[in-house]
XYZ file of C-alpha atoms in Angstrom:
684
model
C 1.014 -28.299 -43.242
C 4.305 -27.297 -44.824
C 3.481 -23.598 -44.543
C 2.581 -23.942 -40.868
C 5.786 -25.829 -40.086
C 7.890 -23.284 -42.003
C 6.261 -20.448 -40.074
C 6.800 -22.286 -36.802
C 10.440 -22.954 -37.665
C 10.993 -19.276 -38.495
C 9.570 -18.178 -35.153
C 11.793 -20.652 -33.324
C 14.877 -19.647 -35.295
C 14.239 -15.962 -34.555
C 13.808 -16.610 -30.843
C 16.317 -14.966 -28.493
C 16.518 -14.427 -24.711
C 15.365 -10.793 -24.870
C 12.243 -11.353 -26.944
C 8.800 -11.070 -25.394
C 7.875 -14.315 -23.665
C 4.175 -13.493 -23.682
C 4.115 -12.728 -27.401
C 6.343 -15.732 -28.195
C 4.125 -18.205 -26.346
C 0.936 -16.838 -27.884
C 2.483 -17.066 -31.345
C 3.991 -20.531 -30.825
C 0.863 -22.063 -29.344
C -1.229 -20.656 -32.163
C 1.115 -22.250 -34.718
C 1.237 -25.541 -32.792
C -2.555 -25.661 -32.887
C -2.406 -25.119 -36.652
C 0.154 -27.897 -37.058
C -1.969 -30.215 -34.937
C -5.078 -29.424 -36.984
C -3.213 -29.778 -40.296
C -1.771 -33.100 -39.117
C -5.199 -34.497 -38.357
C -6.481 -33.240 -41.736
C -3.530 -34.912 -43.461
C -4.183 -38.250 -41.740
C -7.875 -38.004 -42.710
C -6.839 -37.583 -46.329
C -4.440 -40.529 -46.131
C -7.136 -42.738 -44.649
C -9.401 -41.915 -47.556
C -6.754 -42.903 -50.106
C -7.286 -46.219 -51.885
C -3.622 -47.169 -51.851
C -1.379 -46.180 -48.947
C 2.372 -45.678 -49.393
C 4.626 -48.538 -48.356
C 5.114 -48.812 -44.625
C 1.791 -47.221 -43.762
C -1.356 -48.997 -42.720
C -4.733 -47.898 -41.512
C -3.793 -49.193 -38.055
C -0.611 -47.098 -37.897
C -2.480 -44.034 -39.161
C -5.142 -44.493 -36.527
C -2.428 -44.818 -33.868
C -0.756 -41.599 -35.044
C -4.061 -39.731 -35.073
C -4.796 -40.820 -31.519
C -1.350 -39.636 -30.391
C -1.922 -36.223 -31.980
C -5.370 -35.902 -30.444
C -4.026 -36.860 -27.036
C -1.107 -34.437 -27.267
C -2.310 -32.431 -24.339
C -0.537 -29.566 -22.563
C -1.650 -26.633 -20.488
C -1.968 -23.792 -22.957
C -0.377 -20.695 -21.518
C -2.045 -18.649 -24.227
C -5.459 -19.538 -22.831
C -4.432 -18.368 -19.358
C -2.942 -15.132 -20.729
C -6.047 -14.513 -22.816
C -8.226 -15.036 -19.747
C -6.170 -12.502 -17.786
C -6.383 -9.964 -20.626
C -10.141 -10.511 -20.826
C -10.435 -9.845 -17.088
C -8.642 -6.523 -17.552
C -10.814 -5.537 -20.496
C -13.893 -6.359 -18.391
C -12.632 -4.033 -15.675
C -11.619 -6.724 -13.189
C -7.913 -7.272 -12.673
C -6.619 -10.874 -12.836
C -6.318 -12.488 -9.427
C -3.169 -13.641 -7.699
C -3.714 -17.245 -8.782
C -3.753 -16.518 -12.489
C -0.877 -14.024 -12.163
C 1.203 -16.599 -10.320
C 0.462 -19.223 -12.960
C 1.534 -16.898 -15.794
C 4.682 -15.921 -13.899
C 5.610 -19.578 -13.349
C 4.857 -20.695 -16.898
C 6.713 -17.814 -18.545
C 9.443 -17.350 -15.940
C 8.387 -13.796 -15.122
C 9.115 -14.120 -11.429
C 11.680 -11.374 -10.827
C 11.692 -7.614 -11.189
C 14.333 -7.801 -13.912
C 12.428 -10.451 -15.885
C 9.289 -8.322 -15.824
C 11.194 -5.203 -16.899
C 12.847 -7.084 -19.780
C 9.421 -8.300 -20.853
C 8.091 -4.740 -20.890
C 11.050 -3.560 -22.967
C 10.466 -6.379 -25.469
C 6.726 -5.681 -25.738
C 7.323 -1.977 -26.269
C 9.732 -2.782 -29.090
C 7.124 -5.050 -30.678
C 4.519 -2.346 -30.374
C 6.794 0.213 -32.013
C 7.489 -2.135 -34.911
C 3.779 -2.793 -35.367
C 3.078 0.949 -35.320
C 5.683 1.545 -38.002
C 4.060 -1.146 -40.163
C 0.633 0.351 -39.373
C -0.705 -2.971 -38.073
C -3.440 -1.456 -35.958
C -4.883 -4.732 -34.644
C -1.431 -5.948 -33.622
C -0.758 -2.652 -31.842
C -3.979 -2.966 -29.858
C -3.285 -6.586 -28.937
C 0.288 -5.857 -27.866
C -0.973 -2.919 -25.799
C -3.242 -5.356 -23.964
C -0.208 -7.539 -23.220
C 1.701 -4.481 -21.985
C -1.145 -3.575 -19.636
C -1.176 -7.110 -18.245
C 2.586 -7.283 -17.646
C 2.573 -3.771 -16.153
C -0.112 -4.848 -13.701
C 1.878 -7.973 -12.840
C 4.928 -5.795 -12.218
C 2.953 -3.418 -10.002
C 1.664 -6.349 -7.960
C 5.185 -7.757 -7.699
C 6.417 -4.447 -6.277
C 3.596 -4.350 -3.734
C 4.321 -7.904 -2.616
C 8.034 -7.162 -2.405
C 7.386 -4.137 -0.251
C 4.962 -5.966 2.028
C 7.643 -8.561 2.692
C 9.676 -5.916 4.526
C 7.559 -6.750 7.571
C 8.506 -4.871 10.703
C 12.009 -4.053 9.513
C 13.090 -0.472 8.865
C 11.684 0.575 5.457
C 14.470 1.437 3.049
C 14.121 4.871 1.404
C 13.301 4.401 -2.297
C 16.376 6.394 -3.329
C 18.568 3.778 -1.698
C 17.009 0.788 -3.461
C 18.280 -0.383 -6.820
C 15.406 -0.129 -9.347
C 16.437 -3.546 -10.705
C 16.992 -5.595 -7.559
C 14.751 -3.500 -5.263
C 17.395 -4.078 -2.597
C 19.577 -1.638 -0.666
C 22.453 -0.533 -2.871
C 26.031 -1.005 -1.711
C 27.838 0.157 -4.857
C 25.550 2.708 -6.569
C 26.556 3.919 -10.017
C 25.119 6.408 -12.484
C 24.300 5.440 -16.071
C 24.057 7.672 -19.129
C 20.402 8.513 -18.420
C 21.373 9.966 -15.049
C 19.654 7.217 -13.037
C 21.367 5.310 -10.236
C 21.605 1.503 -9.938
C 23.543 -1.133 -8.059
C 26.680 -1.749 -10.118
C 26.284 -5.520 -10.401
C 22.616 -5.307 -11.377
C 22.954 -2.687 -14.101
C 26.126 -4.381 -15.391
C 24.201 -7.638 -15.769
C 21.399 -5.732 -17.510
C 23.836 -4.168 -19.985
C 25.690 -7.457 -20.490
C 22.410 -8.973 -21.639
C 22.551 -6.566 -24.556
C 19.958 -4.160 -23.180
C 20.817 -0.569 -24.065
C 17.933 1.221 -22.385
C 17.603 2.631 -18.882
C 15.281 0.259 -16.968
C 13.632 3.138 -15.111
C 13.094 5.698 -17.876
C 13.476 3.455 -20.962
C 15.749 6.139 -22.366
C 18.349 4.822 -24.801
C 21.776 4.724 -23.163
C 24.195 6.636 -25.375
C 27.090 4.934 -23.604
C 27.528 2.165 -21.051
C 29.978 3.842 -18.693
C 29.141 3.413 -15.008
C 30.029 6.385 -12.811
C 30.180 5.896 -9.018
C 27.475 7.854 -7.202
C 29.372 8.903 -4.093
C 26.518 11.024 -2.735
C 24.088 8.117 -2.594
C 26.803 5.881 -1.212
C 27.490 8.302 1.629
C 23.777 8.826 2.330
C 23.249 5.062 2.492
C 26.094 4.736 4.973
C 24.612 7.502 7.144
C 21.157 5.944 6.961
C 22.528 2.534 7.899
C 24.310 4.020 10.897
C 21.165 5.871 12.004
C 18.959 2.788 11.683
C 21.424 0.128 12.896
C 21.424 -1.544 9.505
C 24.559 -3.587 8.882
C 26.615 -2.356 5.952
C 29.584 -4.481 4.833
C 32.857 -3.033 6.128
C 34.346 -3.053 2.647
C 31.532 -0.856 1.413
C 31.789 1.465 4.422
C 35.538 1.891 3.890
C 35.004 2.662 0.232
C 32.411 5.263 1.154
C 34.702 6.970 3.618
C 37.551 7.090 1.128
C 35.367 8.666 -1.521
C 33.869 11.389 0.678
C 35.594 14.248 -1.123
C 34.112 13.150 -4.425
C 30.498 13.428 -3.396
C 27.929 14.876 -5.694
C 24.874 16.751 -4.497
C 21.128 16.682 -4.642
C 19.707 19.073 -7.180
C 19.132 22.606 -5.953
C 15.518 22.797 -6.957
C 14.164 19.877 -8.898
C 14.169 16.843 -6.623
C 11.481 14.434 -7.766
C 10.265 12.350 -4.841
C 8.113 9.326 -4.251
C 4.368 9.671 -3.876
C 3.042 10.807 -0.534
C 0.978 7.644 -0.473
C 4.170 5.586 -0.323
C 5.092 4.392 3.133
C 8.835 4.898 2.772
C 10.568 8.137 3.666
C 12.675 9.949 1.124
C 15.563 11.119 3.278
C 17.205 9.230 6.104
C 16.469 10.319 9.581
C 13.997 13.107 8.957
C 10.726 11.260 8.508
C 9.839 13.172 5.353
C 7.968 11.765 2.454
C 7.557 13.358 -0.926
C 4.819 13.893 -3.435
C 5.230 14.955 -7.038
C 2.156 16.650 -8.380
C 1.441 17.883 -11.868
C 0.206 21.417 -12.216
C -0.507 22.615 -15.699
C -1.361 26.071 -14.553
C 1.958 26.859 -13.036
C 4.037 26.206 -16.102
C 7.151 24.864 -14.410
C 7.363 21.531 -12.681
C 5.993 21.572 -9.166
C 7.510 19.408 -6.496
C 5.618 18.598 -3.354
C 7.149 17.320 -0.172
C 4.754 15.750 2.318
C 5.199 14.645 5.853
C 3.531 11.802 7.601
C -0.007 12.650 8.661
C -1.394 11.518 11.943
C -4.427 13.450 13.175
C -5.523 17.018 13.050
C -4.196 17.810 16.447
C -1.104 15.674 16.610
C 1.384 18.134 15.257
C 2.925 15.483 13.009
C 2.977 17.273 9.697
C 2.410 15.763 6.304
C 1.822 19.080 4.665
C 3.286 19.192 1.215
C 6.361 21.280 0.827
C 6.476 22.581 -2.718
C 9.605 23.560 -4.581
C 8.739 25.071 -7.927
C 11.222 25.222 -10.733
C 11.817 28.542 -12.414
C 11.009 28.146 -16.084
C 12.907 31.113 -17.428
C 14.572 30.584 -20.750
C 18.032 30.365 -19.256
C 17.438 27.307 -17.120
C 18.511 23.926 -18.438
C 16.248 21.130 -17.205
C 17.849 17.755 -16.545
C 21.355 19.061 -16.961
C 24.021 19.336 -14.317
C 25.012 22.831 -15.308
C 24.346 26.295 -14.031
C 23.314 28.942 -16.499
C 24.038 32.592 -16.853
C 21.341 35.126 -16.188
C 23.386 38.176 -17.047
C 26.822 39.260 -18.190
C 28.180 38.744 -14.711
C 27.531 35.039 -15.011
C 24.828 34.492 -12.410
C 23.391 31.062 -11.987
C 19.734 30.897 -12.924
C 17.286 28.493 -11.305
C 17.711 25.047 -12.787
C 16.308 21.542 -12.576
C 17.962 18.168 -12.077
C 16.725 14.638 -11.390
C 17.198 13.278 -7.898
C 20.508 11.953 -6.650
C 22.201 11.686 -10.004
C 24.739 13.510 -12.064
C 22.622 13.790 -15.167
C 23.200 14.298 -18.833
C 21.527 16.831 -21.071
C 17.972 16.059 -22.051
C 19.042 16.055 -25.686
C 18.732 12.268 -25.327
C 15.071 12.001 -26.166
C 12.722 9.532 -24.583
C 10.768 7.329 -26.905
C 7.212 8.703 -27.120
C 5.749 5.254 -26.770
C 6.649 5.154 -23.085
C 4.810 8.304 -22.098
C 1.227 7.156 -21.654
C 1.385 3.939 -19.692
C -0.010 3.600 -16.207
C 2.682 3.576 -13.558
C 3.326 1.706 -10.365
C 3.659 4.006 -7.401
C 4.768 1.670 -4.652
C 8.504 1.302 -4.903
C 9.518 3.485 -7.815
C 8.831 7.171 -8.014
C 5.801 7.589 -10.266
C 7.604 10.306 -12.210
C 10.621 8.202 -13.036
C 9.269 5.098 -14.683
C 9.109 4.934 -18.462
C 9.369 8.636 -19.198
C 10.368 12.094 -18.077
C 8.427 14.057 -15.489
C 5.393 11.774 -15.447
C 3.272 11.656 -12.318
C 1.322 8.702 -11.058
C -1.553 7.867 -13.342
C -3.736 6.641 -10.507
C -6.892 8.688 -10.814
C -7.842 10.114 -7.466
C -11.538 9.809 -6.718
C -13.057 12.989 -5.242
C -16.392 14.809 -5.276
C -17.299 17.209 -8.051
C -15.733 20.627 -7.698
C -19.061 22.136 -6.691
C -19.198 19.794 -3.719
C -15.572 20.560 -2.899
C -16.338 24.259 -3.071
C -19.142 23.838 -0.528
C -16.791 21.980 1.814
C -14.065 24.588 1.366
C -16.421 27.502 2.070
C -17.423 25.894 5.363
C -13.778 25.302 6.255
C -12.854 28.909 5.452
C -15.649 30.090 7.735
C -14.272 27.793 10.444
C -10.919 29.566 10.235
C -12.535 32.488 12.061
C -14.059 30.313 14.788
C -13.371 31.047 18.447
C -12.912 27.316 19.031
C -9.262 26.291 18.834
C -10.155 22.736 17.855
C -12.402 23.959 15.045
C -9.652 26.172 13.631
C -7.118 23.389 13.999
C -9.342 20.968 12.092
C -10.094 23.552 9.381
C -6.426 24.328 8.722
C -5.665 20.622 8.667
C -8.433 19.869 6.149
C -7.478 22.804 3.910
C -3.874 21.642 3.916
C -5.033 18.233 2.707
C -7.357 19.682 0.081
C -4.550 21.906 -1.234
C -2.488 18.835 -2.058
C -4.901 17.475 -4.640
C -4.700 19.417 -7.876
C -4.711 22.880 -9.409
C -8.508 23.154 -9.602
C -8.967 22.490 -5.890
C -6.168 24.904 -5.050
C -7.927 27.557 -7.118
C -11.218 26.822 -5.363
C -9.558 27.301 -1.967
C -7.984 30.589 -3.045
C -11.236 31.849 -4.587
C -13.109 31.118 -1.353
C -10.911 33.623 0.464
C -8.716 31.210 2.401
C -5.410 32.954 1.678
C -5.932 35.990 3.935
C -7.174 33.882 6.848
C -4.323 31.395 6.536
C -1.783 34.222 6.529
C -3.353 35.662 9.679
C -3.139 32.257 11.380
C 0.630 32.166 10.862
C 0.741 34.216 14.072
C -1.286 31.603 15.960
C 0.335 30.528 19.239
C -0.855 26.984 18.529
C 1.993 25.157 16.763
C -0.307 22.750 14.913
C -2.412 25.566 13.489
C 0.742 27.428 12.476
C 2.219 24.376 10.732
C -1.041 23.534 8.969
C -1.490 27.111 7.788
C 2.015 27.571 6.399
C 1.847 24.193 4.657
C -1.526 25.004 3.112
C -0.109 28.278 1.806
C 2.880 26.403 0.447
C 0.631 24.057 -1.529
C -1.585 26.886 -2.748
C 1.482 28.714 -4.035
C 2.068 26.004 -6.646
C -0.489 27.693 -8.893
C 0.945 30.707 -10.653
C -2.126 32.830 -10.045
C -1.959 32.008 -6.338
C 1.670 33.107 -6.145
C 0.543 36.581 -7.102
C -2.488 36.494 -4.810
C -0.413 35.398 -1.813
C 2.321 37.906 -2.635
C -0.263 40.710 -2.731
C -1.677 39.715 0.682
C 1.321 40.844 2.777
C 2.468 37.321 3.717
C 6.136 38.054 4.281
C 6.115 39.356 7.850
C 3.959 36.405 9.036
C 6.208 33.971 7.160
C 9.219 35.568 8.845
C 7.462 35.106 12.182
C 7.135 31.369 11.436
C 10.790 31.212 10.398
C 11.770 32.727 13.737
C 9.343 31.052 16.141
C 7.881 27.963 14.488
C 8.638 24.290 14.902
C 11.267 22.682 12.696
C 8.636 21.570 10.193
C 6.969 24.967 10.136
C 10.294 26.752 9.601
C 11.147 24.405 6.742
C 7.783 24.949 5.070
C 8.014 28.699 5.567
C 11.387 28.725 3.792
C 9.968 26.595 1.002
C 6.978 28.935 0.669
C 9.322 31.900 0.319
C 11.189 30.022 -2.392
C 7.972 29.205 -4.224
C 6.814 32.833 -4.052
C 10.236 34.059 -5.181
C 9.720 32.528 -8.597
C 8.204 35.855 -9.655
C 10.577 38.792 -10.013
C 8.308 41.124 -8.054
C 8.199 38.733 -5.107
C 11.987 38.412 -5.140
C 12.134 42.152 -4.580
C 9.421 42.076 -1.914
C 10.989 39.194 -0.008
C 14.403 40.825 -0.063
C 13.021 44.087 1.312
C 10.790 42.382 3.888
C 13.636 41.289 6.135
C 13.218 37.581 5.348
C 16.824 37.017 4.301
C 18.167 37.202 7.874
C 15.866 34.457 9.224
C 16.606 32.351 6.135
C 20.316 32.683 6.855
C 19.663 31.686 10.479
C 17.849 28.578 9.253
C 20.809 27.889 6.982
C 23.021 27.924 10.042
C 20.944 26.230 12.736
C 18.193 24.347 10.923
C 17.692 20.637 10.431
C 19.349 19.109 7.335
C 16.034 19.507 5.524
C 15.702 23.070 6.796
C 19.182 23.957 5.600
C 18.361 22.634 2.144
C 15.150 24.674 2.074
C 16.974 27.801 3.201
C 19.761 27.316 0.659
C 17.199 26.798 -2.104
C 15.333 29.987 -1.183
C 18.543 32.015 -0.856
C 19.746 30.706 -4.190
C 16.691 31.959 -5.990
C 16.720 35.279 -4.128
C 20.388 35.733 -5.055
C 19.455 35.874 -8.738
C 17.872 39.281 -8.000
C 20.768 41.743 -7.845
C 19.782 43.882 -4.880
C 19.356 40.802 -2.691
C 22.991 39.738 -3.028
C 24.377 42.359 -0.657
C 21.659 41.547 1.891
C 22.563 37.860 1.802
C 26.234 38.673 2.312
C 25.524 41.169 5.089
C 23.403 38.647 6.994
C 26.398 36.292 7.207
C 25.308 33.619 4.733
C 28.786 33.112 3.251
C 30.173 31.533 6.431
C 27.374 28.961 6.528
C 27.649 28.305 2.798
C 31.354 27.590 3.172
C 30.557 25.199 6.021
C 28.068 23.432 3.761
C 30.835 22.844 1.214
C 32.145 20.113 3.504
C 31.572 16.888 1.487
C 30.356 15.139 4.630
C 27.399 17.535 4.789
C 26.254 16.614 1.281
C 25.208 20.086 0.121
C 28.234 21.556 -1.608
C 26.569 21.886 -5.030
C 23.914 24.095 -3.439
C 26.523 26.118 -1.594
C 28.716 26.617 -4.667
C 25.717 27.741 -6.723
C 24.837 30.473 -4.220
C 28.475 31.526 -3.803
C 28.776 31.808 -7.576
C 25.949 34.342 -7.580
C 27.365 36.248 -4.603
C 30.806 36.448 -6.228
C 29.433 38.948 -8.733
C 29.458 41.763 -6.124
C 32.540 43.189 -4.320
C 31.326 42.460 -0.793
C 30.487 38.917 -1.824
C 33.968 38.329 -3.214
C 35.599 39.812 -0.126
C 33.581 37.587 2.198
C 34.225 34.477 0.108
C 37.952 35.082 0.357
C 37.759 35.958 4.031
C 35.865 32.778 4.921
C 38.484 30.545 3.259
C 36.337 29.280 0.402
C 39.033 29.463 -2.310
C 40.761 26.119 -1.549
C 37.373 24.402 -1.478
C 36.295 25.982 -4.767
C 39.504 24.745 -6.392
C 38.815 21.281 -5.006
C 35.341 21.373 -6.537
C 36.993 22.130 -9.908
C 38.742 18.813 -9.666
C 36.330 16.569 -7.808
C 32.882 18.152 -8.042
C 29.882 17.347 -10.194
C 29.556 18.893 -13.648
C 27.338 21.644 -12.309
C 29.563 22.171 -9.277
C 32.642 22.549 -11.476
C 30.851 25.038 -13.674
C 29.733 27.214 -10.775
C 33.112 26.969 -9.057
C 34.813 28.128 -12.259
C 32.387 31.052 -12.536
C 33.058 32.088 -8.913
C 36.844 31.786 -9.295
C 36.744 33.855 -12.479
C 35.009 36.639 -10.589
C 37.471 36.395 -7.695
C 40.613 36.351 -9.837
C 39.686 39.083 -12.307
C 38.826 41.459 -9.491
C 41.679 40.786 -7.042
C 45.345 40.014 -7.619
C 45.534 38.602 -4.098
C 42.740 36.161 -4.759
C 44.293 35.335 -8.128
C 47.561 34.378 -6.448
C 45.694 32.289 -3.880
C 43.869 30.415 -6.640
C 47.135 29.719 -8.469
C 48.777 28.652 -5.229
C 46.003 26.087 -4.720
C 46.924 24.446 -8.037
C 43.864 25.454 -10.062
C 45.524 25.343 -13.511
C 45.425 21.546 -14.148
C 41.730 21.087 -13.268
C 40.896 24.267 -15.215
C 42.745 22.910 -18.256
C 40.772 19.665 -17.994
C 37.518 21.559 -17.560
C 38.293 23.716 -20.600
C 38.414 20.533 -22.672
C 35.655 18.386 -21.188
C 33.281 20.623 -19.233
C 29.828 21.892 -20.076
C 29.706 24.780 -22.587
C 29.476 27.349 -19.806
C 32.182 25.590 -17.767
C 34.481 25.558 -20.792
C 33.881 29.258 -21.349
C 34.670 30.150 -17.719
C 37.715 27.877 -17.541
C 39.138 29.195 -20.801
C 38.573 32.794 -19.712
C 40.335 32.137 -16.419
C 43.288 30.423 -18.099
C 43.622 33.315 -20.554
C 43.570 35.739 -17.641
C 46.332 33.808 -15.879
C 48.389 33.841 -19.067
C 47.886 37.567 -19.603
C 48.819 38.263 -16.001
C 52.066 36.323 -16.356
C 52.961 38.243 -19.524
C 52.148 41.651 -18.046
C 53.848 40.975 -14.710
C 56.874 39.108 -15.936
C 57.787 40.541 -19.306
C 56.574 37.607 -21.273
C 57.814 35.061 -18.771
C 56.284 31.634 -19.347
């Protein structure tokens, strides 16, 4: 009895607000049962004694025993155990039992459920370190239960939106699940509502709720890009935004950061909420082991085969060359001239280097895919773990062969349906994409890019885009003369088709040979036209493709000659929300004389200097690289840069920037100093 009470007291003394409620209740109720049993045993022993201590009688003992026996309460542990048993049996616990657990343990909010998951993961890690295998397995069962409860909570929360305008996931705080009004970035690079993440940190939690990455500091950095996008979305959808927030957004416009150039992880295409305001796009992140680099799929809302509403995935594949720095807001050099290589960055966040490792224990858990992006919860670059049911590949191959034959049909409806179905099949996984390619679909799809039917054209280009995720298919498509047909789509297609054509060119340009082929095919001109007159999504796709093409030296002059610099300078307007993309391309173009001349002619220098002071880490780095090229090759440009007041932000960047930014800033400051000495006889 004494041992049980001591153990119970220790558990109670060690209790704190951030401990696991599920584990605590199971432990406490187990100990209470022991104390109850030991108490009854003790009273049995006392009753059997010949002489009772003073003050005790058989009547009082009997009364105490009855009180202990009647000490009834609803055991939460029994309900939790029943729910865990249901999961182990393959049937998820129903809403009634989930609601009862949530009420009894106060797990009724998103934050409470996330805190519980953090606590359980910590318990599991401790048990693993102590090699308590049975405890690890039991805690894992608790984690699975709470994760399922959290997933159901998200679904219910989303369903409560009713007929109102669905809020894009990027605009919802991962803690409150509500529209953000004061978004801030934490050390992990994720964005939250200031009040929510501040409360989370004030509780003593030092992990990112979305990724579970340890926060190396607790500074909160305003995310002006998201703030501006939210304001635009609210205006477009007649959603009321507090005036104080709107005024703050307008005043911070020049500080905006930018979406990543390539690596924008989006919500699953099965989600009902669009990823970008006003364009109706949704996004799908698919894992493709064969392609090496991360593959990003953008999908549009499907309707029917003949509707022309496109949900074809638009894939943006990240170049995995050794110079790129995933999850870092820096450009990287690809040669001595300081070109920016293709790089990756999480969505809508100024991120930190991925030197901050994620705990391995968060990498294998099933993920909710309703409100959060599947790839963002509890680990880096993880896709939804929902296993998609589909026929065996042999059955798929039979279906695909029939569809490929239908591509040559004389019936317009048959061809339309075939391209539509192939587009859908190409979204699934690498094996299905390989099956489609091996059945000879690539050549037929390329031919259909010239179809006068807009639906067939859109379906075909989107199917090719999805097929190009696989590395082997990039080569196969590139060897099938796709560039002239893709150019035709860029010039004559619908907005969606033009966007997907640009994205296909980007995907294909991830191989050096295709960069050369695309540059020589005449595709750069239409891409520049899309950069100038496309939809916001189209401009992003064009800028992304031109960026990657600009890393191949002979393409730089073509990009300049086609007039891209003027549009890139226009995109540096903070209100447009694309200046990081624009600066990255301009940095590459500044390495050739005609590029530098055009950059100066189009008035980009004042804006580049402003980026030095107010831009994102990557923007500052690329602006410094471009200004270094401009100044060291032209005294006139050098004087213009100095006149714009570049020295103070360069001095700050030389101290606090990324390694490459520091190098460029220091080189530029040394050049200024040397110029003053040589021109003015040592004048300081």
